[in-house]
Each structure stands twice: as structure tokens, then as C-alpha cells.
Amino acid sequence: MYVQEFQTESTLPSRSLIDQRPRSLINRALAQAGIESMLLALRFRNWLSDSEKCLLDLLVPDRSLIFLANQGEYLHPENTPLGPLDGLMSEASVTTFSEAIFSRRFCPEHNGESETFRVQTAGLCTQDDIRLVIGHLSPDLSSTHADESEFTQLVRQFRNAWAATIPIANVLKKRFERIEGPWLVVNRAAGRVLLANEAAAGALGLTLDRLIDSEYSSISDRYVSLSPGRKLSMDNVTVDGIHLSIVSHVANERPSETTLDPQVDFLVHGMRNKISAVMTAVSHLDTIAAHDLESEERELTGIIMSEVANLDAYLNRMELLFNYDKYPVRSITLSDELAETVRRSAEWRTDKGQVNLQVYGIDTVACLPVVALNVLFDSALRSHLGHKARRSLTEIAISEQTDQKRVIVNIQTAFADVNHVPAFVVAWQQYCERLCRLMNAVITQHVAGNGTVLTTNLEIPVNVE
């Protein structure tokens, strides 16, 4: 729905402001990842980085102005008198939940010569203290259906991008609640810092706006050495194609009970730096090949990024076995960790099956090292579903043994092919057993149902302190 008006105004952005907009357009389909990254960041900070402002400017033609506001305050362009547009922005913000798009034509007077401007605005979203409105101003435009369609497509793209960031934003919020001290969120595809807290900026001697957008490789050495006696934790988060890493410093809350070769930390850190460099290089290659969405080069860069992310995950698993006693202990809700593991398993599962999770209202909290539960659940699932693709049904249930202060997680996988003899993936089975010993958990795995069903029982101590 379009709401259109016409009026005469004497106050509008100057022609110089509009003429200084970029002279080239970016392919909007290729900009989707950047838009999602920008809107994800706006869920946690009420300002735009320089690269995000540049991206906005590249979404509209030359001699046009795109603007974005939150709660009636302009995020871009900042400190710009937009005159009568303020009223139009307020109208659009009221209709955030609707499909309405406002369109208005202005006829200001500039040195006795009249020129028509057209502005279109629309509400994007309303959530908590966020009320985003987008607008587009351009001179010498008549009210054509083509112009309306162009802006409508842009609004739809932003609304879809906002919706796409909901799952990963929820994951980040839960992660941030567990972190004490400095933390960064790095966009793994770009190798740049997307989010950070004031503690991280202050420790690095930077303002928050200077830290955001910086190349992680340029600050990684300083960031690693920030807090002597604290351990660097890199938690990879991937949801619906958005690849992030949360890099934080966590305290060694208990002394190590194992004898650890000091070279392990050195080697793991070195490998992570190489992974970061590869991801940054591949991201640049992907940008170079971006003009052709179907090119073999883009397909290859996608494969490289995916495999490097997998390599990083294997490093996390290996480091957990070596450094388990150095990981800080946190209170973790078992059902939440299991639900997240199941959701993320869709990214690696090659089976043609289905995974159902039954929590039964269990909301038990365990006191364990961070990431340990997620890695354990993931490894157990991989021991069931890590073979080549086969149709299967996996049922996961949680029950509680109150007297023994243990939680039981039961995983059962039945395969549709009656001629298939199911078997565990031995390497993942052995990894689970070793991790369970470190966690003081008990694992039992066997083939049931007359040899047709894989069954895993995990008895996990609650140990709430």
C-alpha cells in the first residue's frame, strides 16, 4: 500500500549532499549478506560502522540519498538536516508492522528555480527498543510504478534480512550472558570485527567505533595477550549461512589437573591464525568473483570457506580434550544446549533422515566447562549419522534422575533400509567416550531393535555448585 502526498517546502537536503552520493550501484542480490550483517549488528548497537554506511549508499542510484533511522534518530546520514522528512519518518515508524510505504513529492525553491524531489519511506521492524525506518530521496523523479517497485523491492529485501537474523541473534544473546570480561564477534566471511563490548575496546586502547570494522588479524596478537592468566576462547557460531566467531577471554577458574605440554597452546593458536588468514583471503576472492553468481570460482570459494570452518571445529574438539581442565565452569541449561546442537546438525548431516527432540519440560542446569555439552551432543549425533546418506529417524529424549543428580539423554536412530546393518562411526564413538571420562559422565552405546536401531545413553552429572 502506498500513501502519497504533495507539498511545497523550503528546507531539504542540499544538492551538494545528494550529488556527493556514490556513482555506482552494487548488485542487490550480492549485497544480501552485507545487509544481514548490518541489521544483525543493529540489534546490539544503535549506530552504523563506516563500511555499513558505504553499503547503504551503494544500494541507490547516483544523485539519490538513502537514509535509515531508529526511534526517530538518523543512523545514516548522521547530523544532516532533513527538514520535512522528519514528519514522514514518524509516519512510517507508526506503521512498522504493516506493509505501508509512504511516498511524497516536494517542490522546494532554490534560487528562484523550482525542482521536484520525491521521498519514499517504510517501517522495517519493531522490537524492544528498536524501531527501524528506511527511506529514499531523489530529485527529478516523477511518481512512476517503476520507481515504486524499485523501492518496494529494497524494503522487502531489508525486511527479509531482518527476519533472517532472528535465529543467530537469539544464539548470540545467550552466549553473551555467559561471558565475563572482553569479547569480540568476528564475521568469519569478511575477517572483520562486527561487534565488541567496551571492555574489549578499552583493553586494546581503542574507541568502540574504531574497533568495529577492523581486521581481526590486525589486532589478534594484542588481543590474545590482553589478560595474563586468562584463556582465549573462540566459539564458532553458524546459523543459516551466517558465520561468526565469538572471541573472549575467560578466567581459569580451577587449576589444571593434567600435565599439559605447553607447546599445545602455542600450536593451536598458530593454526587459528592461519585459519583466519585463509578465511580473509577466500573472502576477497569471493568478492572478486561476485559479478557472476553461477561462476565456478564462487563455488570453489564457498567450498574452501566451508572446509576451513570444519577445520576450525576440529581444532576446538582437539583443544577441548587437551585443555578440558582449563575451560571455565558455567551453569548451562542442558535442554537449550541439546536443542541448539540439533538445529546446527542440519549444516553437516548428509543423511536423508529426521531428528526429533523431546525435552519433556526438563530445564535442568549443570555446572560444566563451556562448550563441553555442545561438543558432546554433537559428537554423539555424529557417531549415529556420520556415515553416508541413508533414510533414518532419530529420536532424542531427556529425563532426570533427581536422587542421583544426573540427567539422562537418550538418542535412538532407526534406519529405513531393512538391508542396511547400522553401525556407529568408531572415531566419533571413541571421542565421546574420552570426553565423557573428562566430564565424569557415563556413555553407553549399543545396537538395539534386533540389530536395526543405534542407541546412545548419556548420563550427565548436574554438579550444581
Short mmCIF file of C-alpha atoms in Angstrom, two decimals:
data_model
loop_
_atom_site.label_atom_id
_atom_site.label_comp_id
_atom_site.label_asym_id
_atom_site.label_seq_id
_atom_site.Cartn_x
_atom_site.Cartn_y
_atom_site.Cartn_z
CA MET A 1 0.00 0.00 0.00
CA TYR A 2 1.37 3.42 -0.99
CA VAL A 3 0.33 6.64 0.78
CA GLN A 4 1.13 9.61 -1.45
CA GLU A 5 1.14 13.37 -0.83
CA PHE A 6 2.49 16.54 -2.47
CA GLN A 7 3.67 19.70 -0.74
CA THR A 8 5.97 22.70 -1.10
CA GLU A 9 8.90 23.03 1.32
CA SER A 10 11.84 25.37 1.60
CA THR A 11 14.05 23.06 3.70
CA LEU A 12 15.50 19.93 2.13
CA PRO A 13 18.96 18.34 1.94
CA SER A 14 21.27 20.44 -0.17
CA ARG A 15 22.02 19.46 -3.74
CA SER A 16 25.69 19.03 -2.79
CA LEU A 17 24.75 16.40 -0.22
CA ILE A 18 22.79 14.43 -2.80
CA ASP A 19 25.37 14.90 -5.58
CA GLN A 20 28.17 13.54 -3.41
CA ARG A 21 26.48 10.12 -3.16
CA PRO A 22 28.38 7.23 -4.82
CA ARG A 23 28.21 6.98 -8.58
CA SER A 24 27.91 3.20 -8.84
CA LEU A 25 25.31 0.67 -7.75
CA ILE A 26 26.04 -2.67 -6.15
CA ASN A 27 24.11 -5.75 -7.23
CA ARG A 28 21.46 -6.03 -4.51
CA ALA A 29 21.47 -9.82 -4.59
CA LEU A 30 25.18 -9.78 -3.77
CA ALA A 31 24.56 -7.24 -1.01
CA GLN A 32 22.20 -9.52 0.93
CA ALA A 33 24.92 -10.93 3.21
CA GLY A 34 26.13 -7.40 3.99
CA ILE A 35 22.60 -6.20 4.76
CA GLU A 36 22.03 -9.15 7.10
CA SER A 37 25.35 -8.46 8.86
CA MET A 38 24.44 -4.76 9.27
CA LEU A 39 20.95 -5.45 10.65
CA LEU A 40 22.33 -8.13 12.99
CA ALA A 41 24.77 -5.55 14.37
CA LEU A 42 21.94 -3.02 14.84
CA ARG A 43 20.24 -5.48 17.19
CA PHE A 44 23.15 -4.88 19.59
CA ARG A 45 24.35 -1.32 18.84
CA ASN A 46 22.47 1.81 17.76
CA TRP A 47 24.98 3.09 15.23
CA LEU A 48 26.49 2.14 11.88
CA SER A 49 30.13 1.49 11.04
CA ASP A 50 31.81 3.20 8.09
CA SER A 51 31.56 0.10 5.90
CA GLU A 52 27.86 -0.26 6.69
CA LYS A 53 27.23 3.35 5.70
CA CYS A 54 29.10 2.78 2.43
CA LEU A 55 26.99 -0.30 1.75
CA LEU A 56 23.79 1.71 2.23
CA ASP A 57 24.96 4.38 -0.21
CA LEU A 58 25.72 1.75 -2.85
CA LEU A 59 22.13 0.47 -2.78
CA VAL A 60 20.64 3.53 -4.51
CA PRO A 61 21.50 5.28 -7.82
CA ASP A 62 23.66 8.38 -8.07
CA ARG A 63 22.09 11.69 -7.10
CA SER A 64 19.95 9.80 -4.60
CA LEU A 65 20.02 9.65 -0.83
CA ILE A 66 19.18 6.62 1.31
CA PHE A 67 18.53 7.11 4.99
CA LEU A 68 17.98 4.82 7.96
CA ALA A 69 16.58 5.82 11.34
CA ASN A 70 15.93 4.15 14.67
CA GLN A 71 13.47 5.54 17.21
CA GLY A 72 13.26 8.75 15.17
CA GLU A 73 17.04 9.38 15.20
CA TYR A 74 19.01 9.16 11.97
CA LEU A 75 21.65 6.44 11.83
CA HIS A 76 22.54 7.46 8.27
CA PRO A 77 23.21 10.08 7.14
CA GLU A 78 24.15 11.45 10.52
CA ASN A 79 23.97 15.12 11.53
CA THR A 80 22.07 16.01 8.36
CA PRO A 81 19.10 18.42 8.39
CA LEU A 82 16.41 16.51 6.55
CA GLY A 83 13.70 19.06 7.20
CA PRO A 84 10.17 17.84 6.44
CA LEU A 85 11.36 14.25 6.14
CA ASP A 86 11.26 14.01 9.93
CA GLY A 87 7.48 14.05 9.89
CA LEU A 88 7.39 11.43 7.16
CA MET A 89 9.78 9.22 9.12
CA SER A 90 7.45 9.43 12.12
CA GLU A 91 4.51 8.37 9.99
CA ALA A 92 6.44 5.39 8.63
CA SER A 93 7.58 4.31 12.09
CA VAL A 94 3.98 4.04 13.27
CA THR A 95 3.24 1.53 10.50
CA THR A 96 6.19 -0.78 11.17
CA PHE A 97 4.04 -3.87 11.40
CA SER A 98 2.13 -3.08 8.19
CA GLU A 99 3.12 -3.21 4.54
CA ALA A 100 2.50 0.52 4.05
CA ILE A 101 5.07 2.57 2.13
CA PHE A 102 4.82 6.37 2.23
CA SER A 103 5.59 8.43 -0.86
CA ARG A 104 5.69 12.23 -1.00
CA ARG A 105 6.80 14.77 -3.60
CA PHE A 106 8.35 18.09 -2.57
CA CYS A 107 8.78 21.21 -4.61
CA PRO A 108 11.33 23.44 -2.79
CA GLU A 109 12.60 26.79 -4.05
CA HIS A 110 16.34 27.04 -4.78
CA ASN A 111 17.48 30.45 -6.01
CA GLY A 112 14.20 31.04 -7.73
CA GLU A 113 14.30 27.74 -9.64
CA SER A 114 11.88 25.01 -8.71
CA GLU A 115 12.87 21.34 -8.64
CA THR A 116 10.80 18.37 -7.60
CA PHE A 117 12.08 15.87 -5.05
CA ARG A 118 10.47 12.56 -4.18
CA VAL A 119 10.86 10.72 -0.89
CA GLN A 120 9.68 7.22 -0.03
CA THR A 121 9.73 5.75 3.47
CA ALA A 122 8.74 2.47 5.11
CA GLY A 123 8.92 0.89 8.54
CA LEU A 124 11.20 -2.14 8.71
CA CYS A 125 10.75 -3.61 12.16
CA THR A 126 9.82 -3.01 15.77
CA GLN A 127 11.40 -4.99 18.58
CA ASP A 128 12.12 -3.91 22.15
CA ASP A 129 13.93 -0.56 21.78
CA ILE A 130 14.38 -0.94 18.01
CA ARG A 131 12.12 0.84 15.53
CA LEU A 132 13.86 0.96 12.16
CA VAL A 133 12.65 3.08 9.25
CA ILE A 134 14.22 3.23 5.79
CA GLY A 135 13.81 5.99 3.23
CA HIS A 136 14.95 7.05 -0.23
CA LEU A 137 15.17 10.64 -1.52
CA SER A 138 15.90 11.54 -5.14
CA PRO A 139 15.47 14.62 -7.34
CA ASP A 140 13.70 14.94 -10.68
CA LEU A 141 11.66 11.78 -10.27
CA SER A 142 8.06 11.51 -11.27
CA SER A 143 5.76 9.11 -9.44
CA THR A 144 6.10 6.05 -11.68
CA HIS A 145 5.27 2.43 -10.97
CA ALA A 146 8.89 1.51 -11.78
CA ASP A 147 10.17 3.78 -9.01
CA GLU A 148 7.64 2.39 -6.56
CA SER A 149 8.57 -1.18 -7.48
CA GLU A 150 12.31 -0.48 -7.02
CA PHE A 151 11.85 0.86 -3.50
CA THR A 152 9.33 -1.86 -2.63
CA GLN A 153 11.95 -4.49 -3.57
CA LEU A 154 14.54 -2.76 -1.39
CA VAL A 155 12.15 -2.67 1.58
CA ARG A 156 11.27 -6.33 1.08
CA GLN A 157 14.99 -7.23 0.96
CA PHE A 158 15.62 -5.42 4.27
CA ARG A 159 12.60 -6.99 5.93
CA ASN A 160 13.70 -10.47 4.81
CA ALA A 161 17.23 -9.77 6.04
CA TRP A 162 15.90 -8.67 9.43
CA ALA A 163 13.89 -11.88 9.75
CA ALA A 164 16.95 -13.94 8.74
CA THR A 165 18.97 -12.51 11.65
CA ILE A 166 16.48 -13.56 14.34
CA PRO A 167 17.87 -17.10 14.98
CA ILE A 168 21.53 -16.10 15.20
CA ALA A 169 20.70 -13.01 17.31
CA ASN A 170 18.99 -15.28 19.85
CA VAL A 171 22.06 -17.54 19.94
CA LEU A 172 24.39 -14.56 20.46
CA LYS A 173 22.30 -13.17 23.32
CA LYS A 174 22.56 -16.47 25.18
CA ARG A 175 26.32 -16.60 24.56
CA PHE A 176 26.86 -13.03 25.78
CA GLU A 177 25.07 -13.80 29.05
CA ARG A 178 27.78 -16.36 29.87
CA ILE A 179 30.78 -14.14 29.10
CA GLU A 180 32.53 -12.03 31.69
CA GLY A 181 35.17 -9.59 30.52
CA PRO A 182 36.15 -8.52 26.99
CA TRP A 183 34.64 -10.15 23.90
CA LEU A 184 34.56 -9.65 20.14
CA VAL A 185 32.30 -11.04 17.44
CA VAL A 186 34.16 -11.61 14.16
CA ASN A 187 32.41 -12.06 10.82
CA ARG A 188 34.35 -15.09 9.57
CA ALA A 189 33.46 -14.47 5.93
CA ALA A 190 34.96 -10.96 6.00
CA GLY A 191 37.53 -11.42 8.77
CA ARG A 192 36.33 -8.18 10.40
CA VAL A 193 35.08 -7.31 13.88
CA LEU A 194 31.28 -6.99 13.77
CA LEU A 195 30.51 -6.47 17.47
CA ALA A 196 32.51 -5.85 20.64
CA ASN A 197 31.98 -4.65 24.17
CA GLU A 198 33.52 -1.62 25.85
CA ALA A 199 35.83 -3.86 27.89
CA ALA A 200 37.49 -5.18 24.72
CA ALA A 201 37.85 -1.70 23.22
CA GLY A 202 39.28 -0.25 26.43
CA ALA A 203 41.76 -3.10 26.87
CA LEU A 204 43.02 -2.56 23.32
CA GLY A 205 43.27 1.21 23.83
CA LEU A 206 40.68 1.89 21.12
CA THR A 207 37.29 3.52 20.97
CA LEU A 208 34.45 1.15 20.13
CA ASP A 209 33.83 2.75 16.73
CA ARG A 210 37.50 2.24 15.80
CA LEU A 211 37.50 -1.37 16.94
CA ILE A 212 34.36 -2.27 14.96
CA ASP A 213 35.18 -2.95 11.28
CA SER A 214 38.86 -3.55 11.97
CA GLU A 215 40.56 -6.64 10.53
CA TYR A 216 40.77 -9.23 13.30
CA SER A 217 44.19 -10.33 12.04
CA SER A 218 45.49 -6.80 12.71
CA ILE A 219 44.58 -6.91 16.41
CA SER A 220 44.68 -10.65 17.16
CA ASP A 221 48.19 -10.71 18.65
CA ARG A 222 47.43 -7.81 21.01
CA TYR A 223 44.02 -9.25 21.88
CA VAL A 224 45.45 -12.68 22.75
CA SER A 225 47.92 -11.16 25.23
CA LEU A 226 45.43 -8.81 26.91
CA SER A 227 44.82 -10.73 30.11
CA PRO A 228 47.64 -12.84 31.55
CA GLY A 229 46.25 -15.83 33.44
CA ARG A 230 43.09 -15.85 31.35
CA LYS A 231 42.37 -18.18 28.44
CA LEU A 232 41.34 -17.11 24.94
CA SER A 233 38.09 -18.78 23.88
CA MET A 234 36.95 -18.84 20.25
CA ASP A 235 33.35 -20.03 19.91
CA ASN A 236 32.23 -20.50 16.30
CA VAL A 237 28.55 -19.79 15.66
CA THR A 238 26.95 -20.62 12.31
CA VAL A 239 23.23 -20.20 11.71
CA ASP A 240 21.54 -20.23 8.28
CA GLY A 241 24.71 -19.35 6.40
CA ILE A 242 25.87 -16.57 8.76
CA HIS A 243 29.35 -17.50 10.04
CA LEU A 244 30.59 -15.75 13.20
CA SER A 245 33.20 -16.32 15.89
CA ILE A 246 32.88 -15.06 19.47
CA VAL A 247 36.38 -14.40 20.78
CA SER A 248 36.57 -13.80 24.52
CA HIS A 249 38.90 -14.02 27.50
CA VAL A 250 37.77 -16.37 30.23
CA ALA A 251 39.28 -16.97 33.64
CA ASN A 252 40.95 -20.22 34.56
CA GLU A 253 38.55 -20.91 37.40
CA ARG A 254 40.23 -24.06 38.59
CA PRO A 255 43.79 -25.35 38.37
CA SER A 256 44.62 -27.88 35.72
CA GLU A 257 44.63 -31.44 36.97
CA THR A 258 46.50 -32.72 33.96
CA THR A 259 50.05 -32.31 32.77
CA LEU A 260 49.83 -30.34 29.55
CA ASP A 261 52.59 -29.89 27.02
CA PRO A 262 52.98 -26.07 26.83
CA GLN A 263 53.52 -26.39 23.09
CA VAL A 264 49.84 -27.36 22.58
CA ASP A 265 48.56 -23.84 23.26
CA PHE A 266 51.27 -22.37 21.04
CA LEU A 267 50.48 -24.70 18.12
CA VAL A 268 46.70 -24.33 18.37
CA HIS A 269 47.00 -20.54 18.44
CA GLY A 270 49.27 -20.64 15.40
CA MET A 271 46.83 -22.81 13.47
CA ARG A 272 43.95 -20.47 14.31
CA ASN A 273 45.89 -17.52 12.92
CA LYS A 274 46.43 -19.43 9.67
CA ILE A 275 42.73 -20.28 9.50
CA SER A 276 41.83 -16.61 9.95
CA ALA A 277 44.24 -15.61 7.15
CA VAL A 278 42.80 -18.22 4.78
CA MET A 279 39.23 -17.10 5.51
CA THR A 280 40.14 -13.47 4.82
CA ALA A 281 41.87 -14.36 1.53
CA VAL A 282 38.98 -16.52 0.36
CA SER A 283 36.53 -13.76 1.25
CA HIS A 284 38.45 -11.38 -1.03
CA LEU A 285 38.44 -13.97 -3.83
CA ASP A 286 34.70 -14.39 -3.38
CA THR A 287 34.23 -10.64 -3.74
CA ILE A 288 36.28 -10.62 -6.96
CA ALA A 289 34.12 -13.39 -8.40
CA ALA A 290 30.90 -11.79 -7.17
CA HIS A 291 29.94 -10.42 -10.60
CA ASP A 292 28.99 -13.93 -11.68
CA LEU A 293 26.67 -15.68 -9.23
CA GLU A 294 26.99 -19.03 -11.03
CA SER A 295 30.73 -18.97 -11.60
CA GLU A 296 32.93 -21.96 -10.75
CA GLU A 297 35.18 -19.60 -8.79
CA ARG A 298 32.33 -18.72 -6.41
CA GLU A 299 31.51 -22.37 -5.96
CA LEU A 300 35.14 -23.13 -5.12
CA THR A 301 35.47 -20.27 -2.63
CA GLY A 302 32.30 -21.50 -0.94
CA ILE A 303 33.80 -24.96 -0.61
CA ILE A 304 37.03 -23.56 0.84
CA MET A 305 35.19 -21.42 3.42
CA SER A 306 33.06 -24.37 4.47
CA GLU A 307 36.05 -26.68 4.84
CA VAL A 308 38.09 -24.11 6.77
CA ALA A 309 35.15 -23.72 9.18
CA ASN A 310 35.14 -27.51 9.60
CA LEU A 311 38.88 -27.47 10.27
CA ASP A 312 38.36 -24.84 12.95
CA ALA A 313 35.69 -27.02 14.57
CA TYR A 314 38.08 -30.00 14.67
CA LEU A 315 40.64 -27.76 16.39
CA ASN A 316 38.03 -26.86 19.00
CA ARG A 317 37.34 -30.54 19.68
CA MET A 318 41.02 -31.39 19.94
CA GLU A 319 41.73 -28.47 22.26
CA LEU A 320 38.83 -29.50 24.50
CA LEU A 321 40.41 -32.91 25.07
CA PHE A 322 43.82 -31.42 25.86
CA ASN A 323 42.70 -28.37 27.84
CA TYR A 324 39.44 -29.56 29.43
CA ASP A 325 40.51 -28.58 32.95
CA LYS A 326 41.42 -25.08 31.79
CA TYR A 327 37.93 -24.29 30.49
CA PRO A 328 35.87 -22.10 32.86
CA VAL A 329 32.89 -23.70 34.56
CA ARG A 330 29.48 -22.19 33.82
CA SER A 331 25.86 -23.01 34.65
CA ILE A 332 24.42 -24.47 31.44
CA THR A 333 20.83 -25.45 30.65
CA LEU A 334 21.05 -28.93 29.15
CA SER A 335 17.85 -28.74 27.09
CA ASP A 336 18.95 -25.45 25.48
CA GLU A 337 22.35 -26.85 24.52
CA LEU A 338 20.80 -30.00 23.11
CA ALA A 339 18.22 -28.05 21.10
CA GLU A 340 20.94 -25.83 19.62
CA THR A 341 23.09 -28.86 18.76
CA VAL A 342 20.18 -30.49 16.93
CA ARG A 343 19.47 -27.30 15.00
CA ARG A 344 23.11 -26.87 13.99
CA SER A 345 23.42 -30.51 12.95
CA ALA A 346 21.40 -29.73 9.83
CA GLU A 347 24.50 -27.96 8.49
CA TRP A 348 26.65 -31.12 8.44
CA ARG A 349 24.22 -34.05 8.26
CA THR A 350 24.31 -35.87 4.93
CA ASP A 351 21.65 -38.38 5.93
CA LYS A 352 18.15 -38.12 4.47
CA GLY A 353 16.56 -38.57 7.84
CA GLN A 354 14.77 -36.61 10.51
CA VAL A 355 15.84 -35.67 14.03
CA ASN A 356 13.14 -35.16 16.68
CA LEU A 357 13.88 -33.69 20.10
CA GLN A 358 11.62 -34.36 23.10
CA VAL A 359 12.56 -32.29 26.14
CA TYR A 360 9.61 -33.24 28.39
CA GLY A 361 9.78 -29.97 30.29
CA ILE A 362 13.26 -30.68 31.68
CA ASP A 363 15.06 -27.42 32.40
CA THR A 364 17.94 -28.76 34.48
CA VAL A 365 21.10 -26.68 34.84
CA ALA A 366 24.51 -28.37 35.00
CA CYS A 367 27.79 -26.85 36.12
CA LEU A 368 30.32 -27.78 33.42
CA PRO A 369 33.03 -26.22 31.26
CA VAL A 370 31.63 -24.09 28.44
CA VAL A 371 31.25 -25.78 25.02
CA ALA A 372 31.69 -29.25 26.56
CA LEU A 373 28.00 -30.16 26.37
CA ASN A 374 27.61 -28.89 22.83
CA VAL A 375 30.65 -30.83 21.66
CA LEU A 376 29.50 -33.99 23.46
CA PHE A 377 25.98 -33.88 21.98
CA ASP A 378 27.36 -33.07 18.52
CA SER A 379 29.85 -35.95 18.66
CA ALA A 380 27.19 -38.41 19.82
CA LEU A 381 24.94 -37.40 16.91
CA ARG A 382 27.85 -37.77 14.50
CA SER A 383 28.52 -41.27 15.81
CA HIS A 384 24.95 -42.12 14.72
CA LEU A 385 24.65 -40.11 11.49
CA GLY A 386 28.20 -39.67 10.22
CA HIS A 387 28.01 -42.42 7.60
CA LYS A 388 26.91 -41.91 4.00
CA ALA A 389 23.37 -40.68 3.39
CA ARG A 390 20.58 -43.06 4.44
CA ARG A 391 16.97 -42.51 5.38
CA SER A 392 16.58 -42.59 9.14
CA LEU A 393 14.61 -41.31 12.11
CA THR A 394 16.45 -40.12 15.21
CA GLU A 395 14.55 -39.59 18.46
CA ILE A 396 16.22 -37.72 21.35
CA ALA A 397 14.73 -37.51 24.84
CA ILE A 398 15.87 -36.09 28.19
CA SER A 399 14.92 -37.43 31.61
CA GLU A 400 16.14 -36.59 35.09
CA GLN A 401 17.38 -38.76 37.97
CA THR A 402 16.73 -36.41 40.88
CA ASP A 403 18.17 -38.62 43.62
CA GLN A 404 21.41 -39.21 41.74
CA LYS A 405 21.64 -35.63 40.43
CA ARG A 406 22.14 -36.86 36.90
CA VAL A 407 20.36 -36.19 33.63
CA ILE A 408 19.84 -38.95 31.07
CA VAL A 409 19.97 -38.13 27.35
CA ASN A 410 18.76 -40.98 25.15
CA ILE A 411 19.43 -40.98 21.40
CA GLN A 412 17.90 -43.65 19.14
CA THR A 413 18.31 -43.85 15.35
CA ALA A 414 16.27 -46.25 13.24
CA PHE A 415 17.14 -46.72 9.55
CA ALA A 416 14.51 -47.23 6.86
CA ASP A 417 16.64 -49.62 4.77
CA VAL A 418 15.99 -53.08 6.21
CA ASN A 419 19.03 -54.40 4.32
CA HIS A 420 21.30 -51.87 6.00
CA VAL A 421 23.21 -53.09 9.04
CA PRO A 422 23.60 -49.99 11.24
CA ALA A 423 26.92 -49.29 12.91
CA PHE A 424 28.41 -46.46 14.91
CA VAL A 425 31.14 -44.28 13.43
CA VAL A 426 34.00 -45.64 15.52
CA ALA A 427 36.11 -42.47 15.64
CA TRP A 428 33.22 -40.37 16.95
CA GLN A 429 32.27 -43.16 19.35
CA GLN A 430 35.78 -43.14 20.81
CA TYR A 431 35.82 -39.34 21.02
CA CYS A 432 32.56 -39.41 23.02
CA GLU A 433 33.98 -41.98 25.41
CA ARG A 434 37.12 -39.93 26.07
CA LEU A 435 35.19 -36.68 26.55
CA CYS A 436 32.75 -38.40 28.91
CA ARG A 437 35.64 -39.52 31.09
CA LEU A 438 36.77 -35.92 31.40
CA MET A 439 33.22 -34.76 32.20
CA ASN A 440 32.63 -37.54 34.75
CA ALA A 441 29.73 -38.63 32.54
CA VAL A 442 28.75 -42.17 31.56
CA ILE A 443 28.10 -43.20 27.97
CA THR A 444 26.53 -46.46 26.81
CA GLN A 445 26.17 -47.20 23.09
CA HIS A 446 24.76 -50.35 21.55
CA VAL A 447 22.73 -51.66 18.63
CA ALA A 448 19.15 -52.50 19.65
CA GLY A 449 15.87 -53.44 17.96
CA ASN A 450 17.14 -56.75 16.59
CA GLY A 451 20.13 -55.01 15.08
CA THR A 452 18.23 -52.15 13.39
CA VAL A 453 18.48 -49.27 15.89
CA LEU A 454 21.52 -47.38 17.19
CA THR A 455 21.12 -46.35 20.82
CA THR A 456 23.19 -43.97 22.94
CA ASN A 457 22.59 -43.21 26.62
CA LEU A 458 24.43 -40.29 28.21
CA GLU A 459 24.35 -39.91 32.00
CA ILE A 460 25.48 -36.36 32.71
CA PRO A 461 26.18 -35.15 36.28
CA VAL A 462 24.43 -31.94 37.26
CA ASN A 463 27.02 -30.87 39.87
CA VAL A 464 25.38 -27.52 40.54
CA GLU A 465 27.54 -25.65 43.00
#
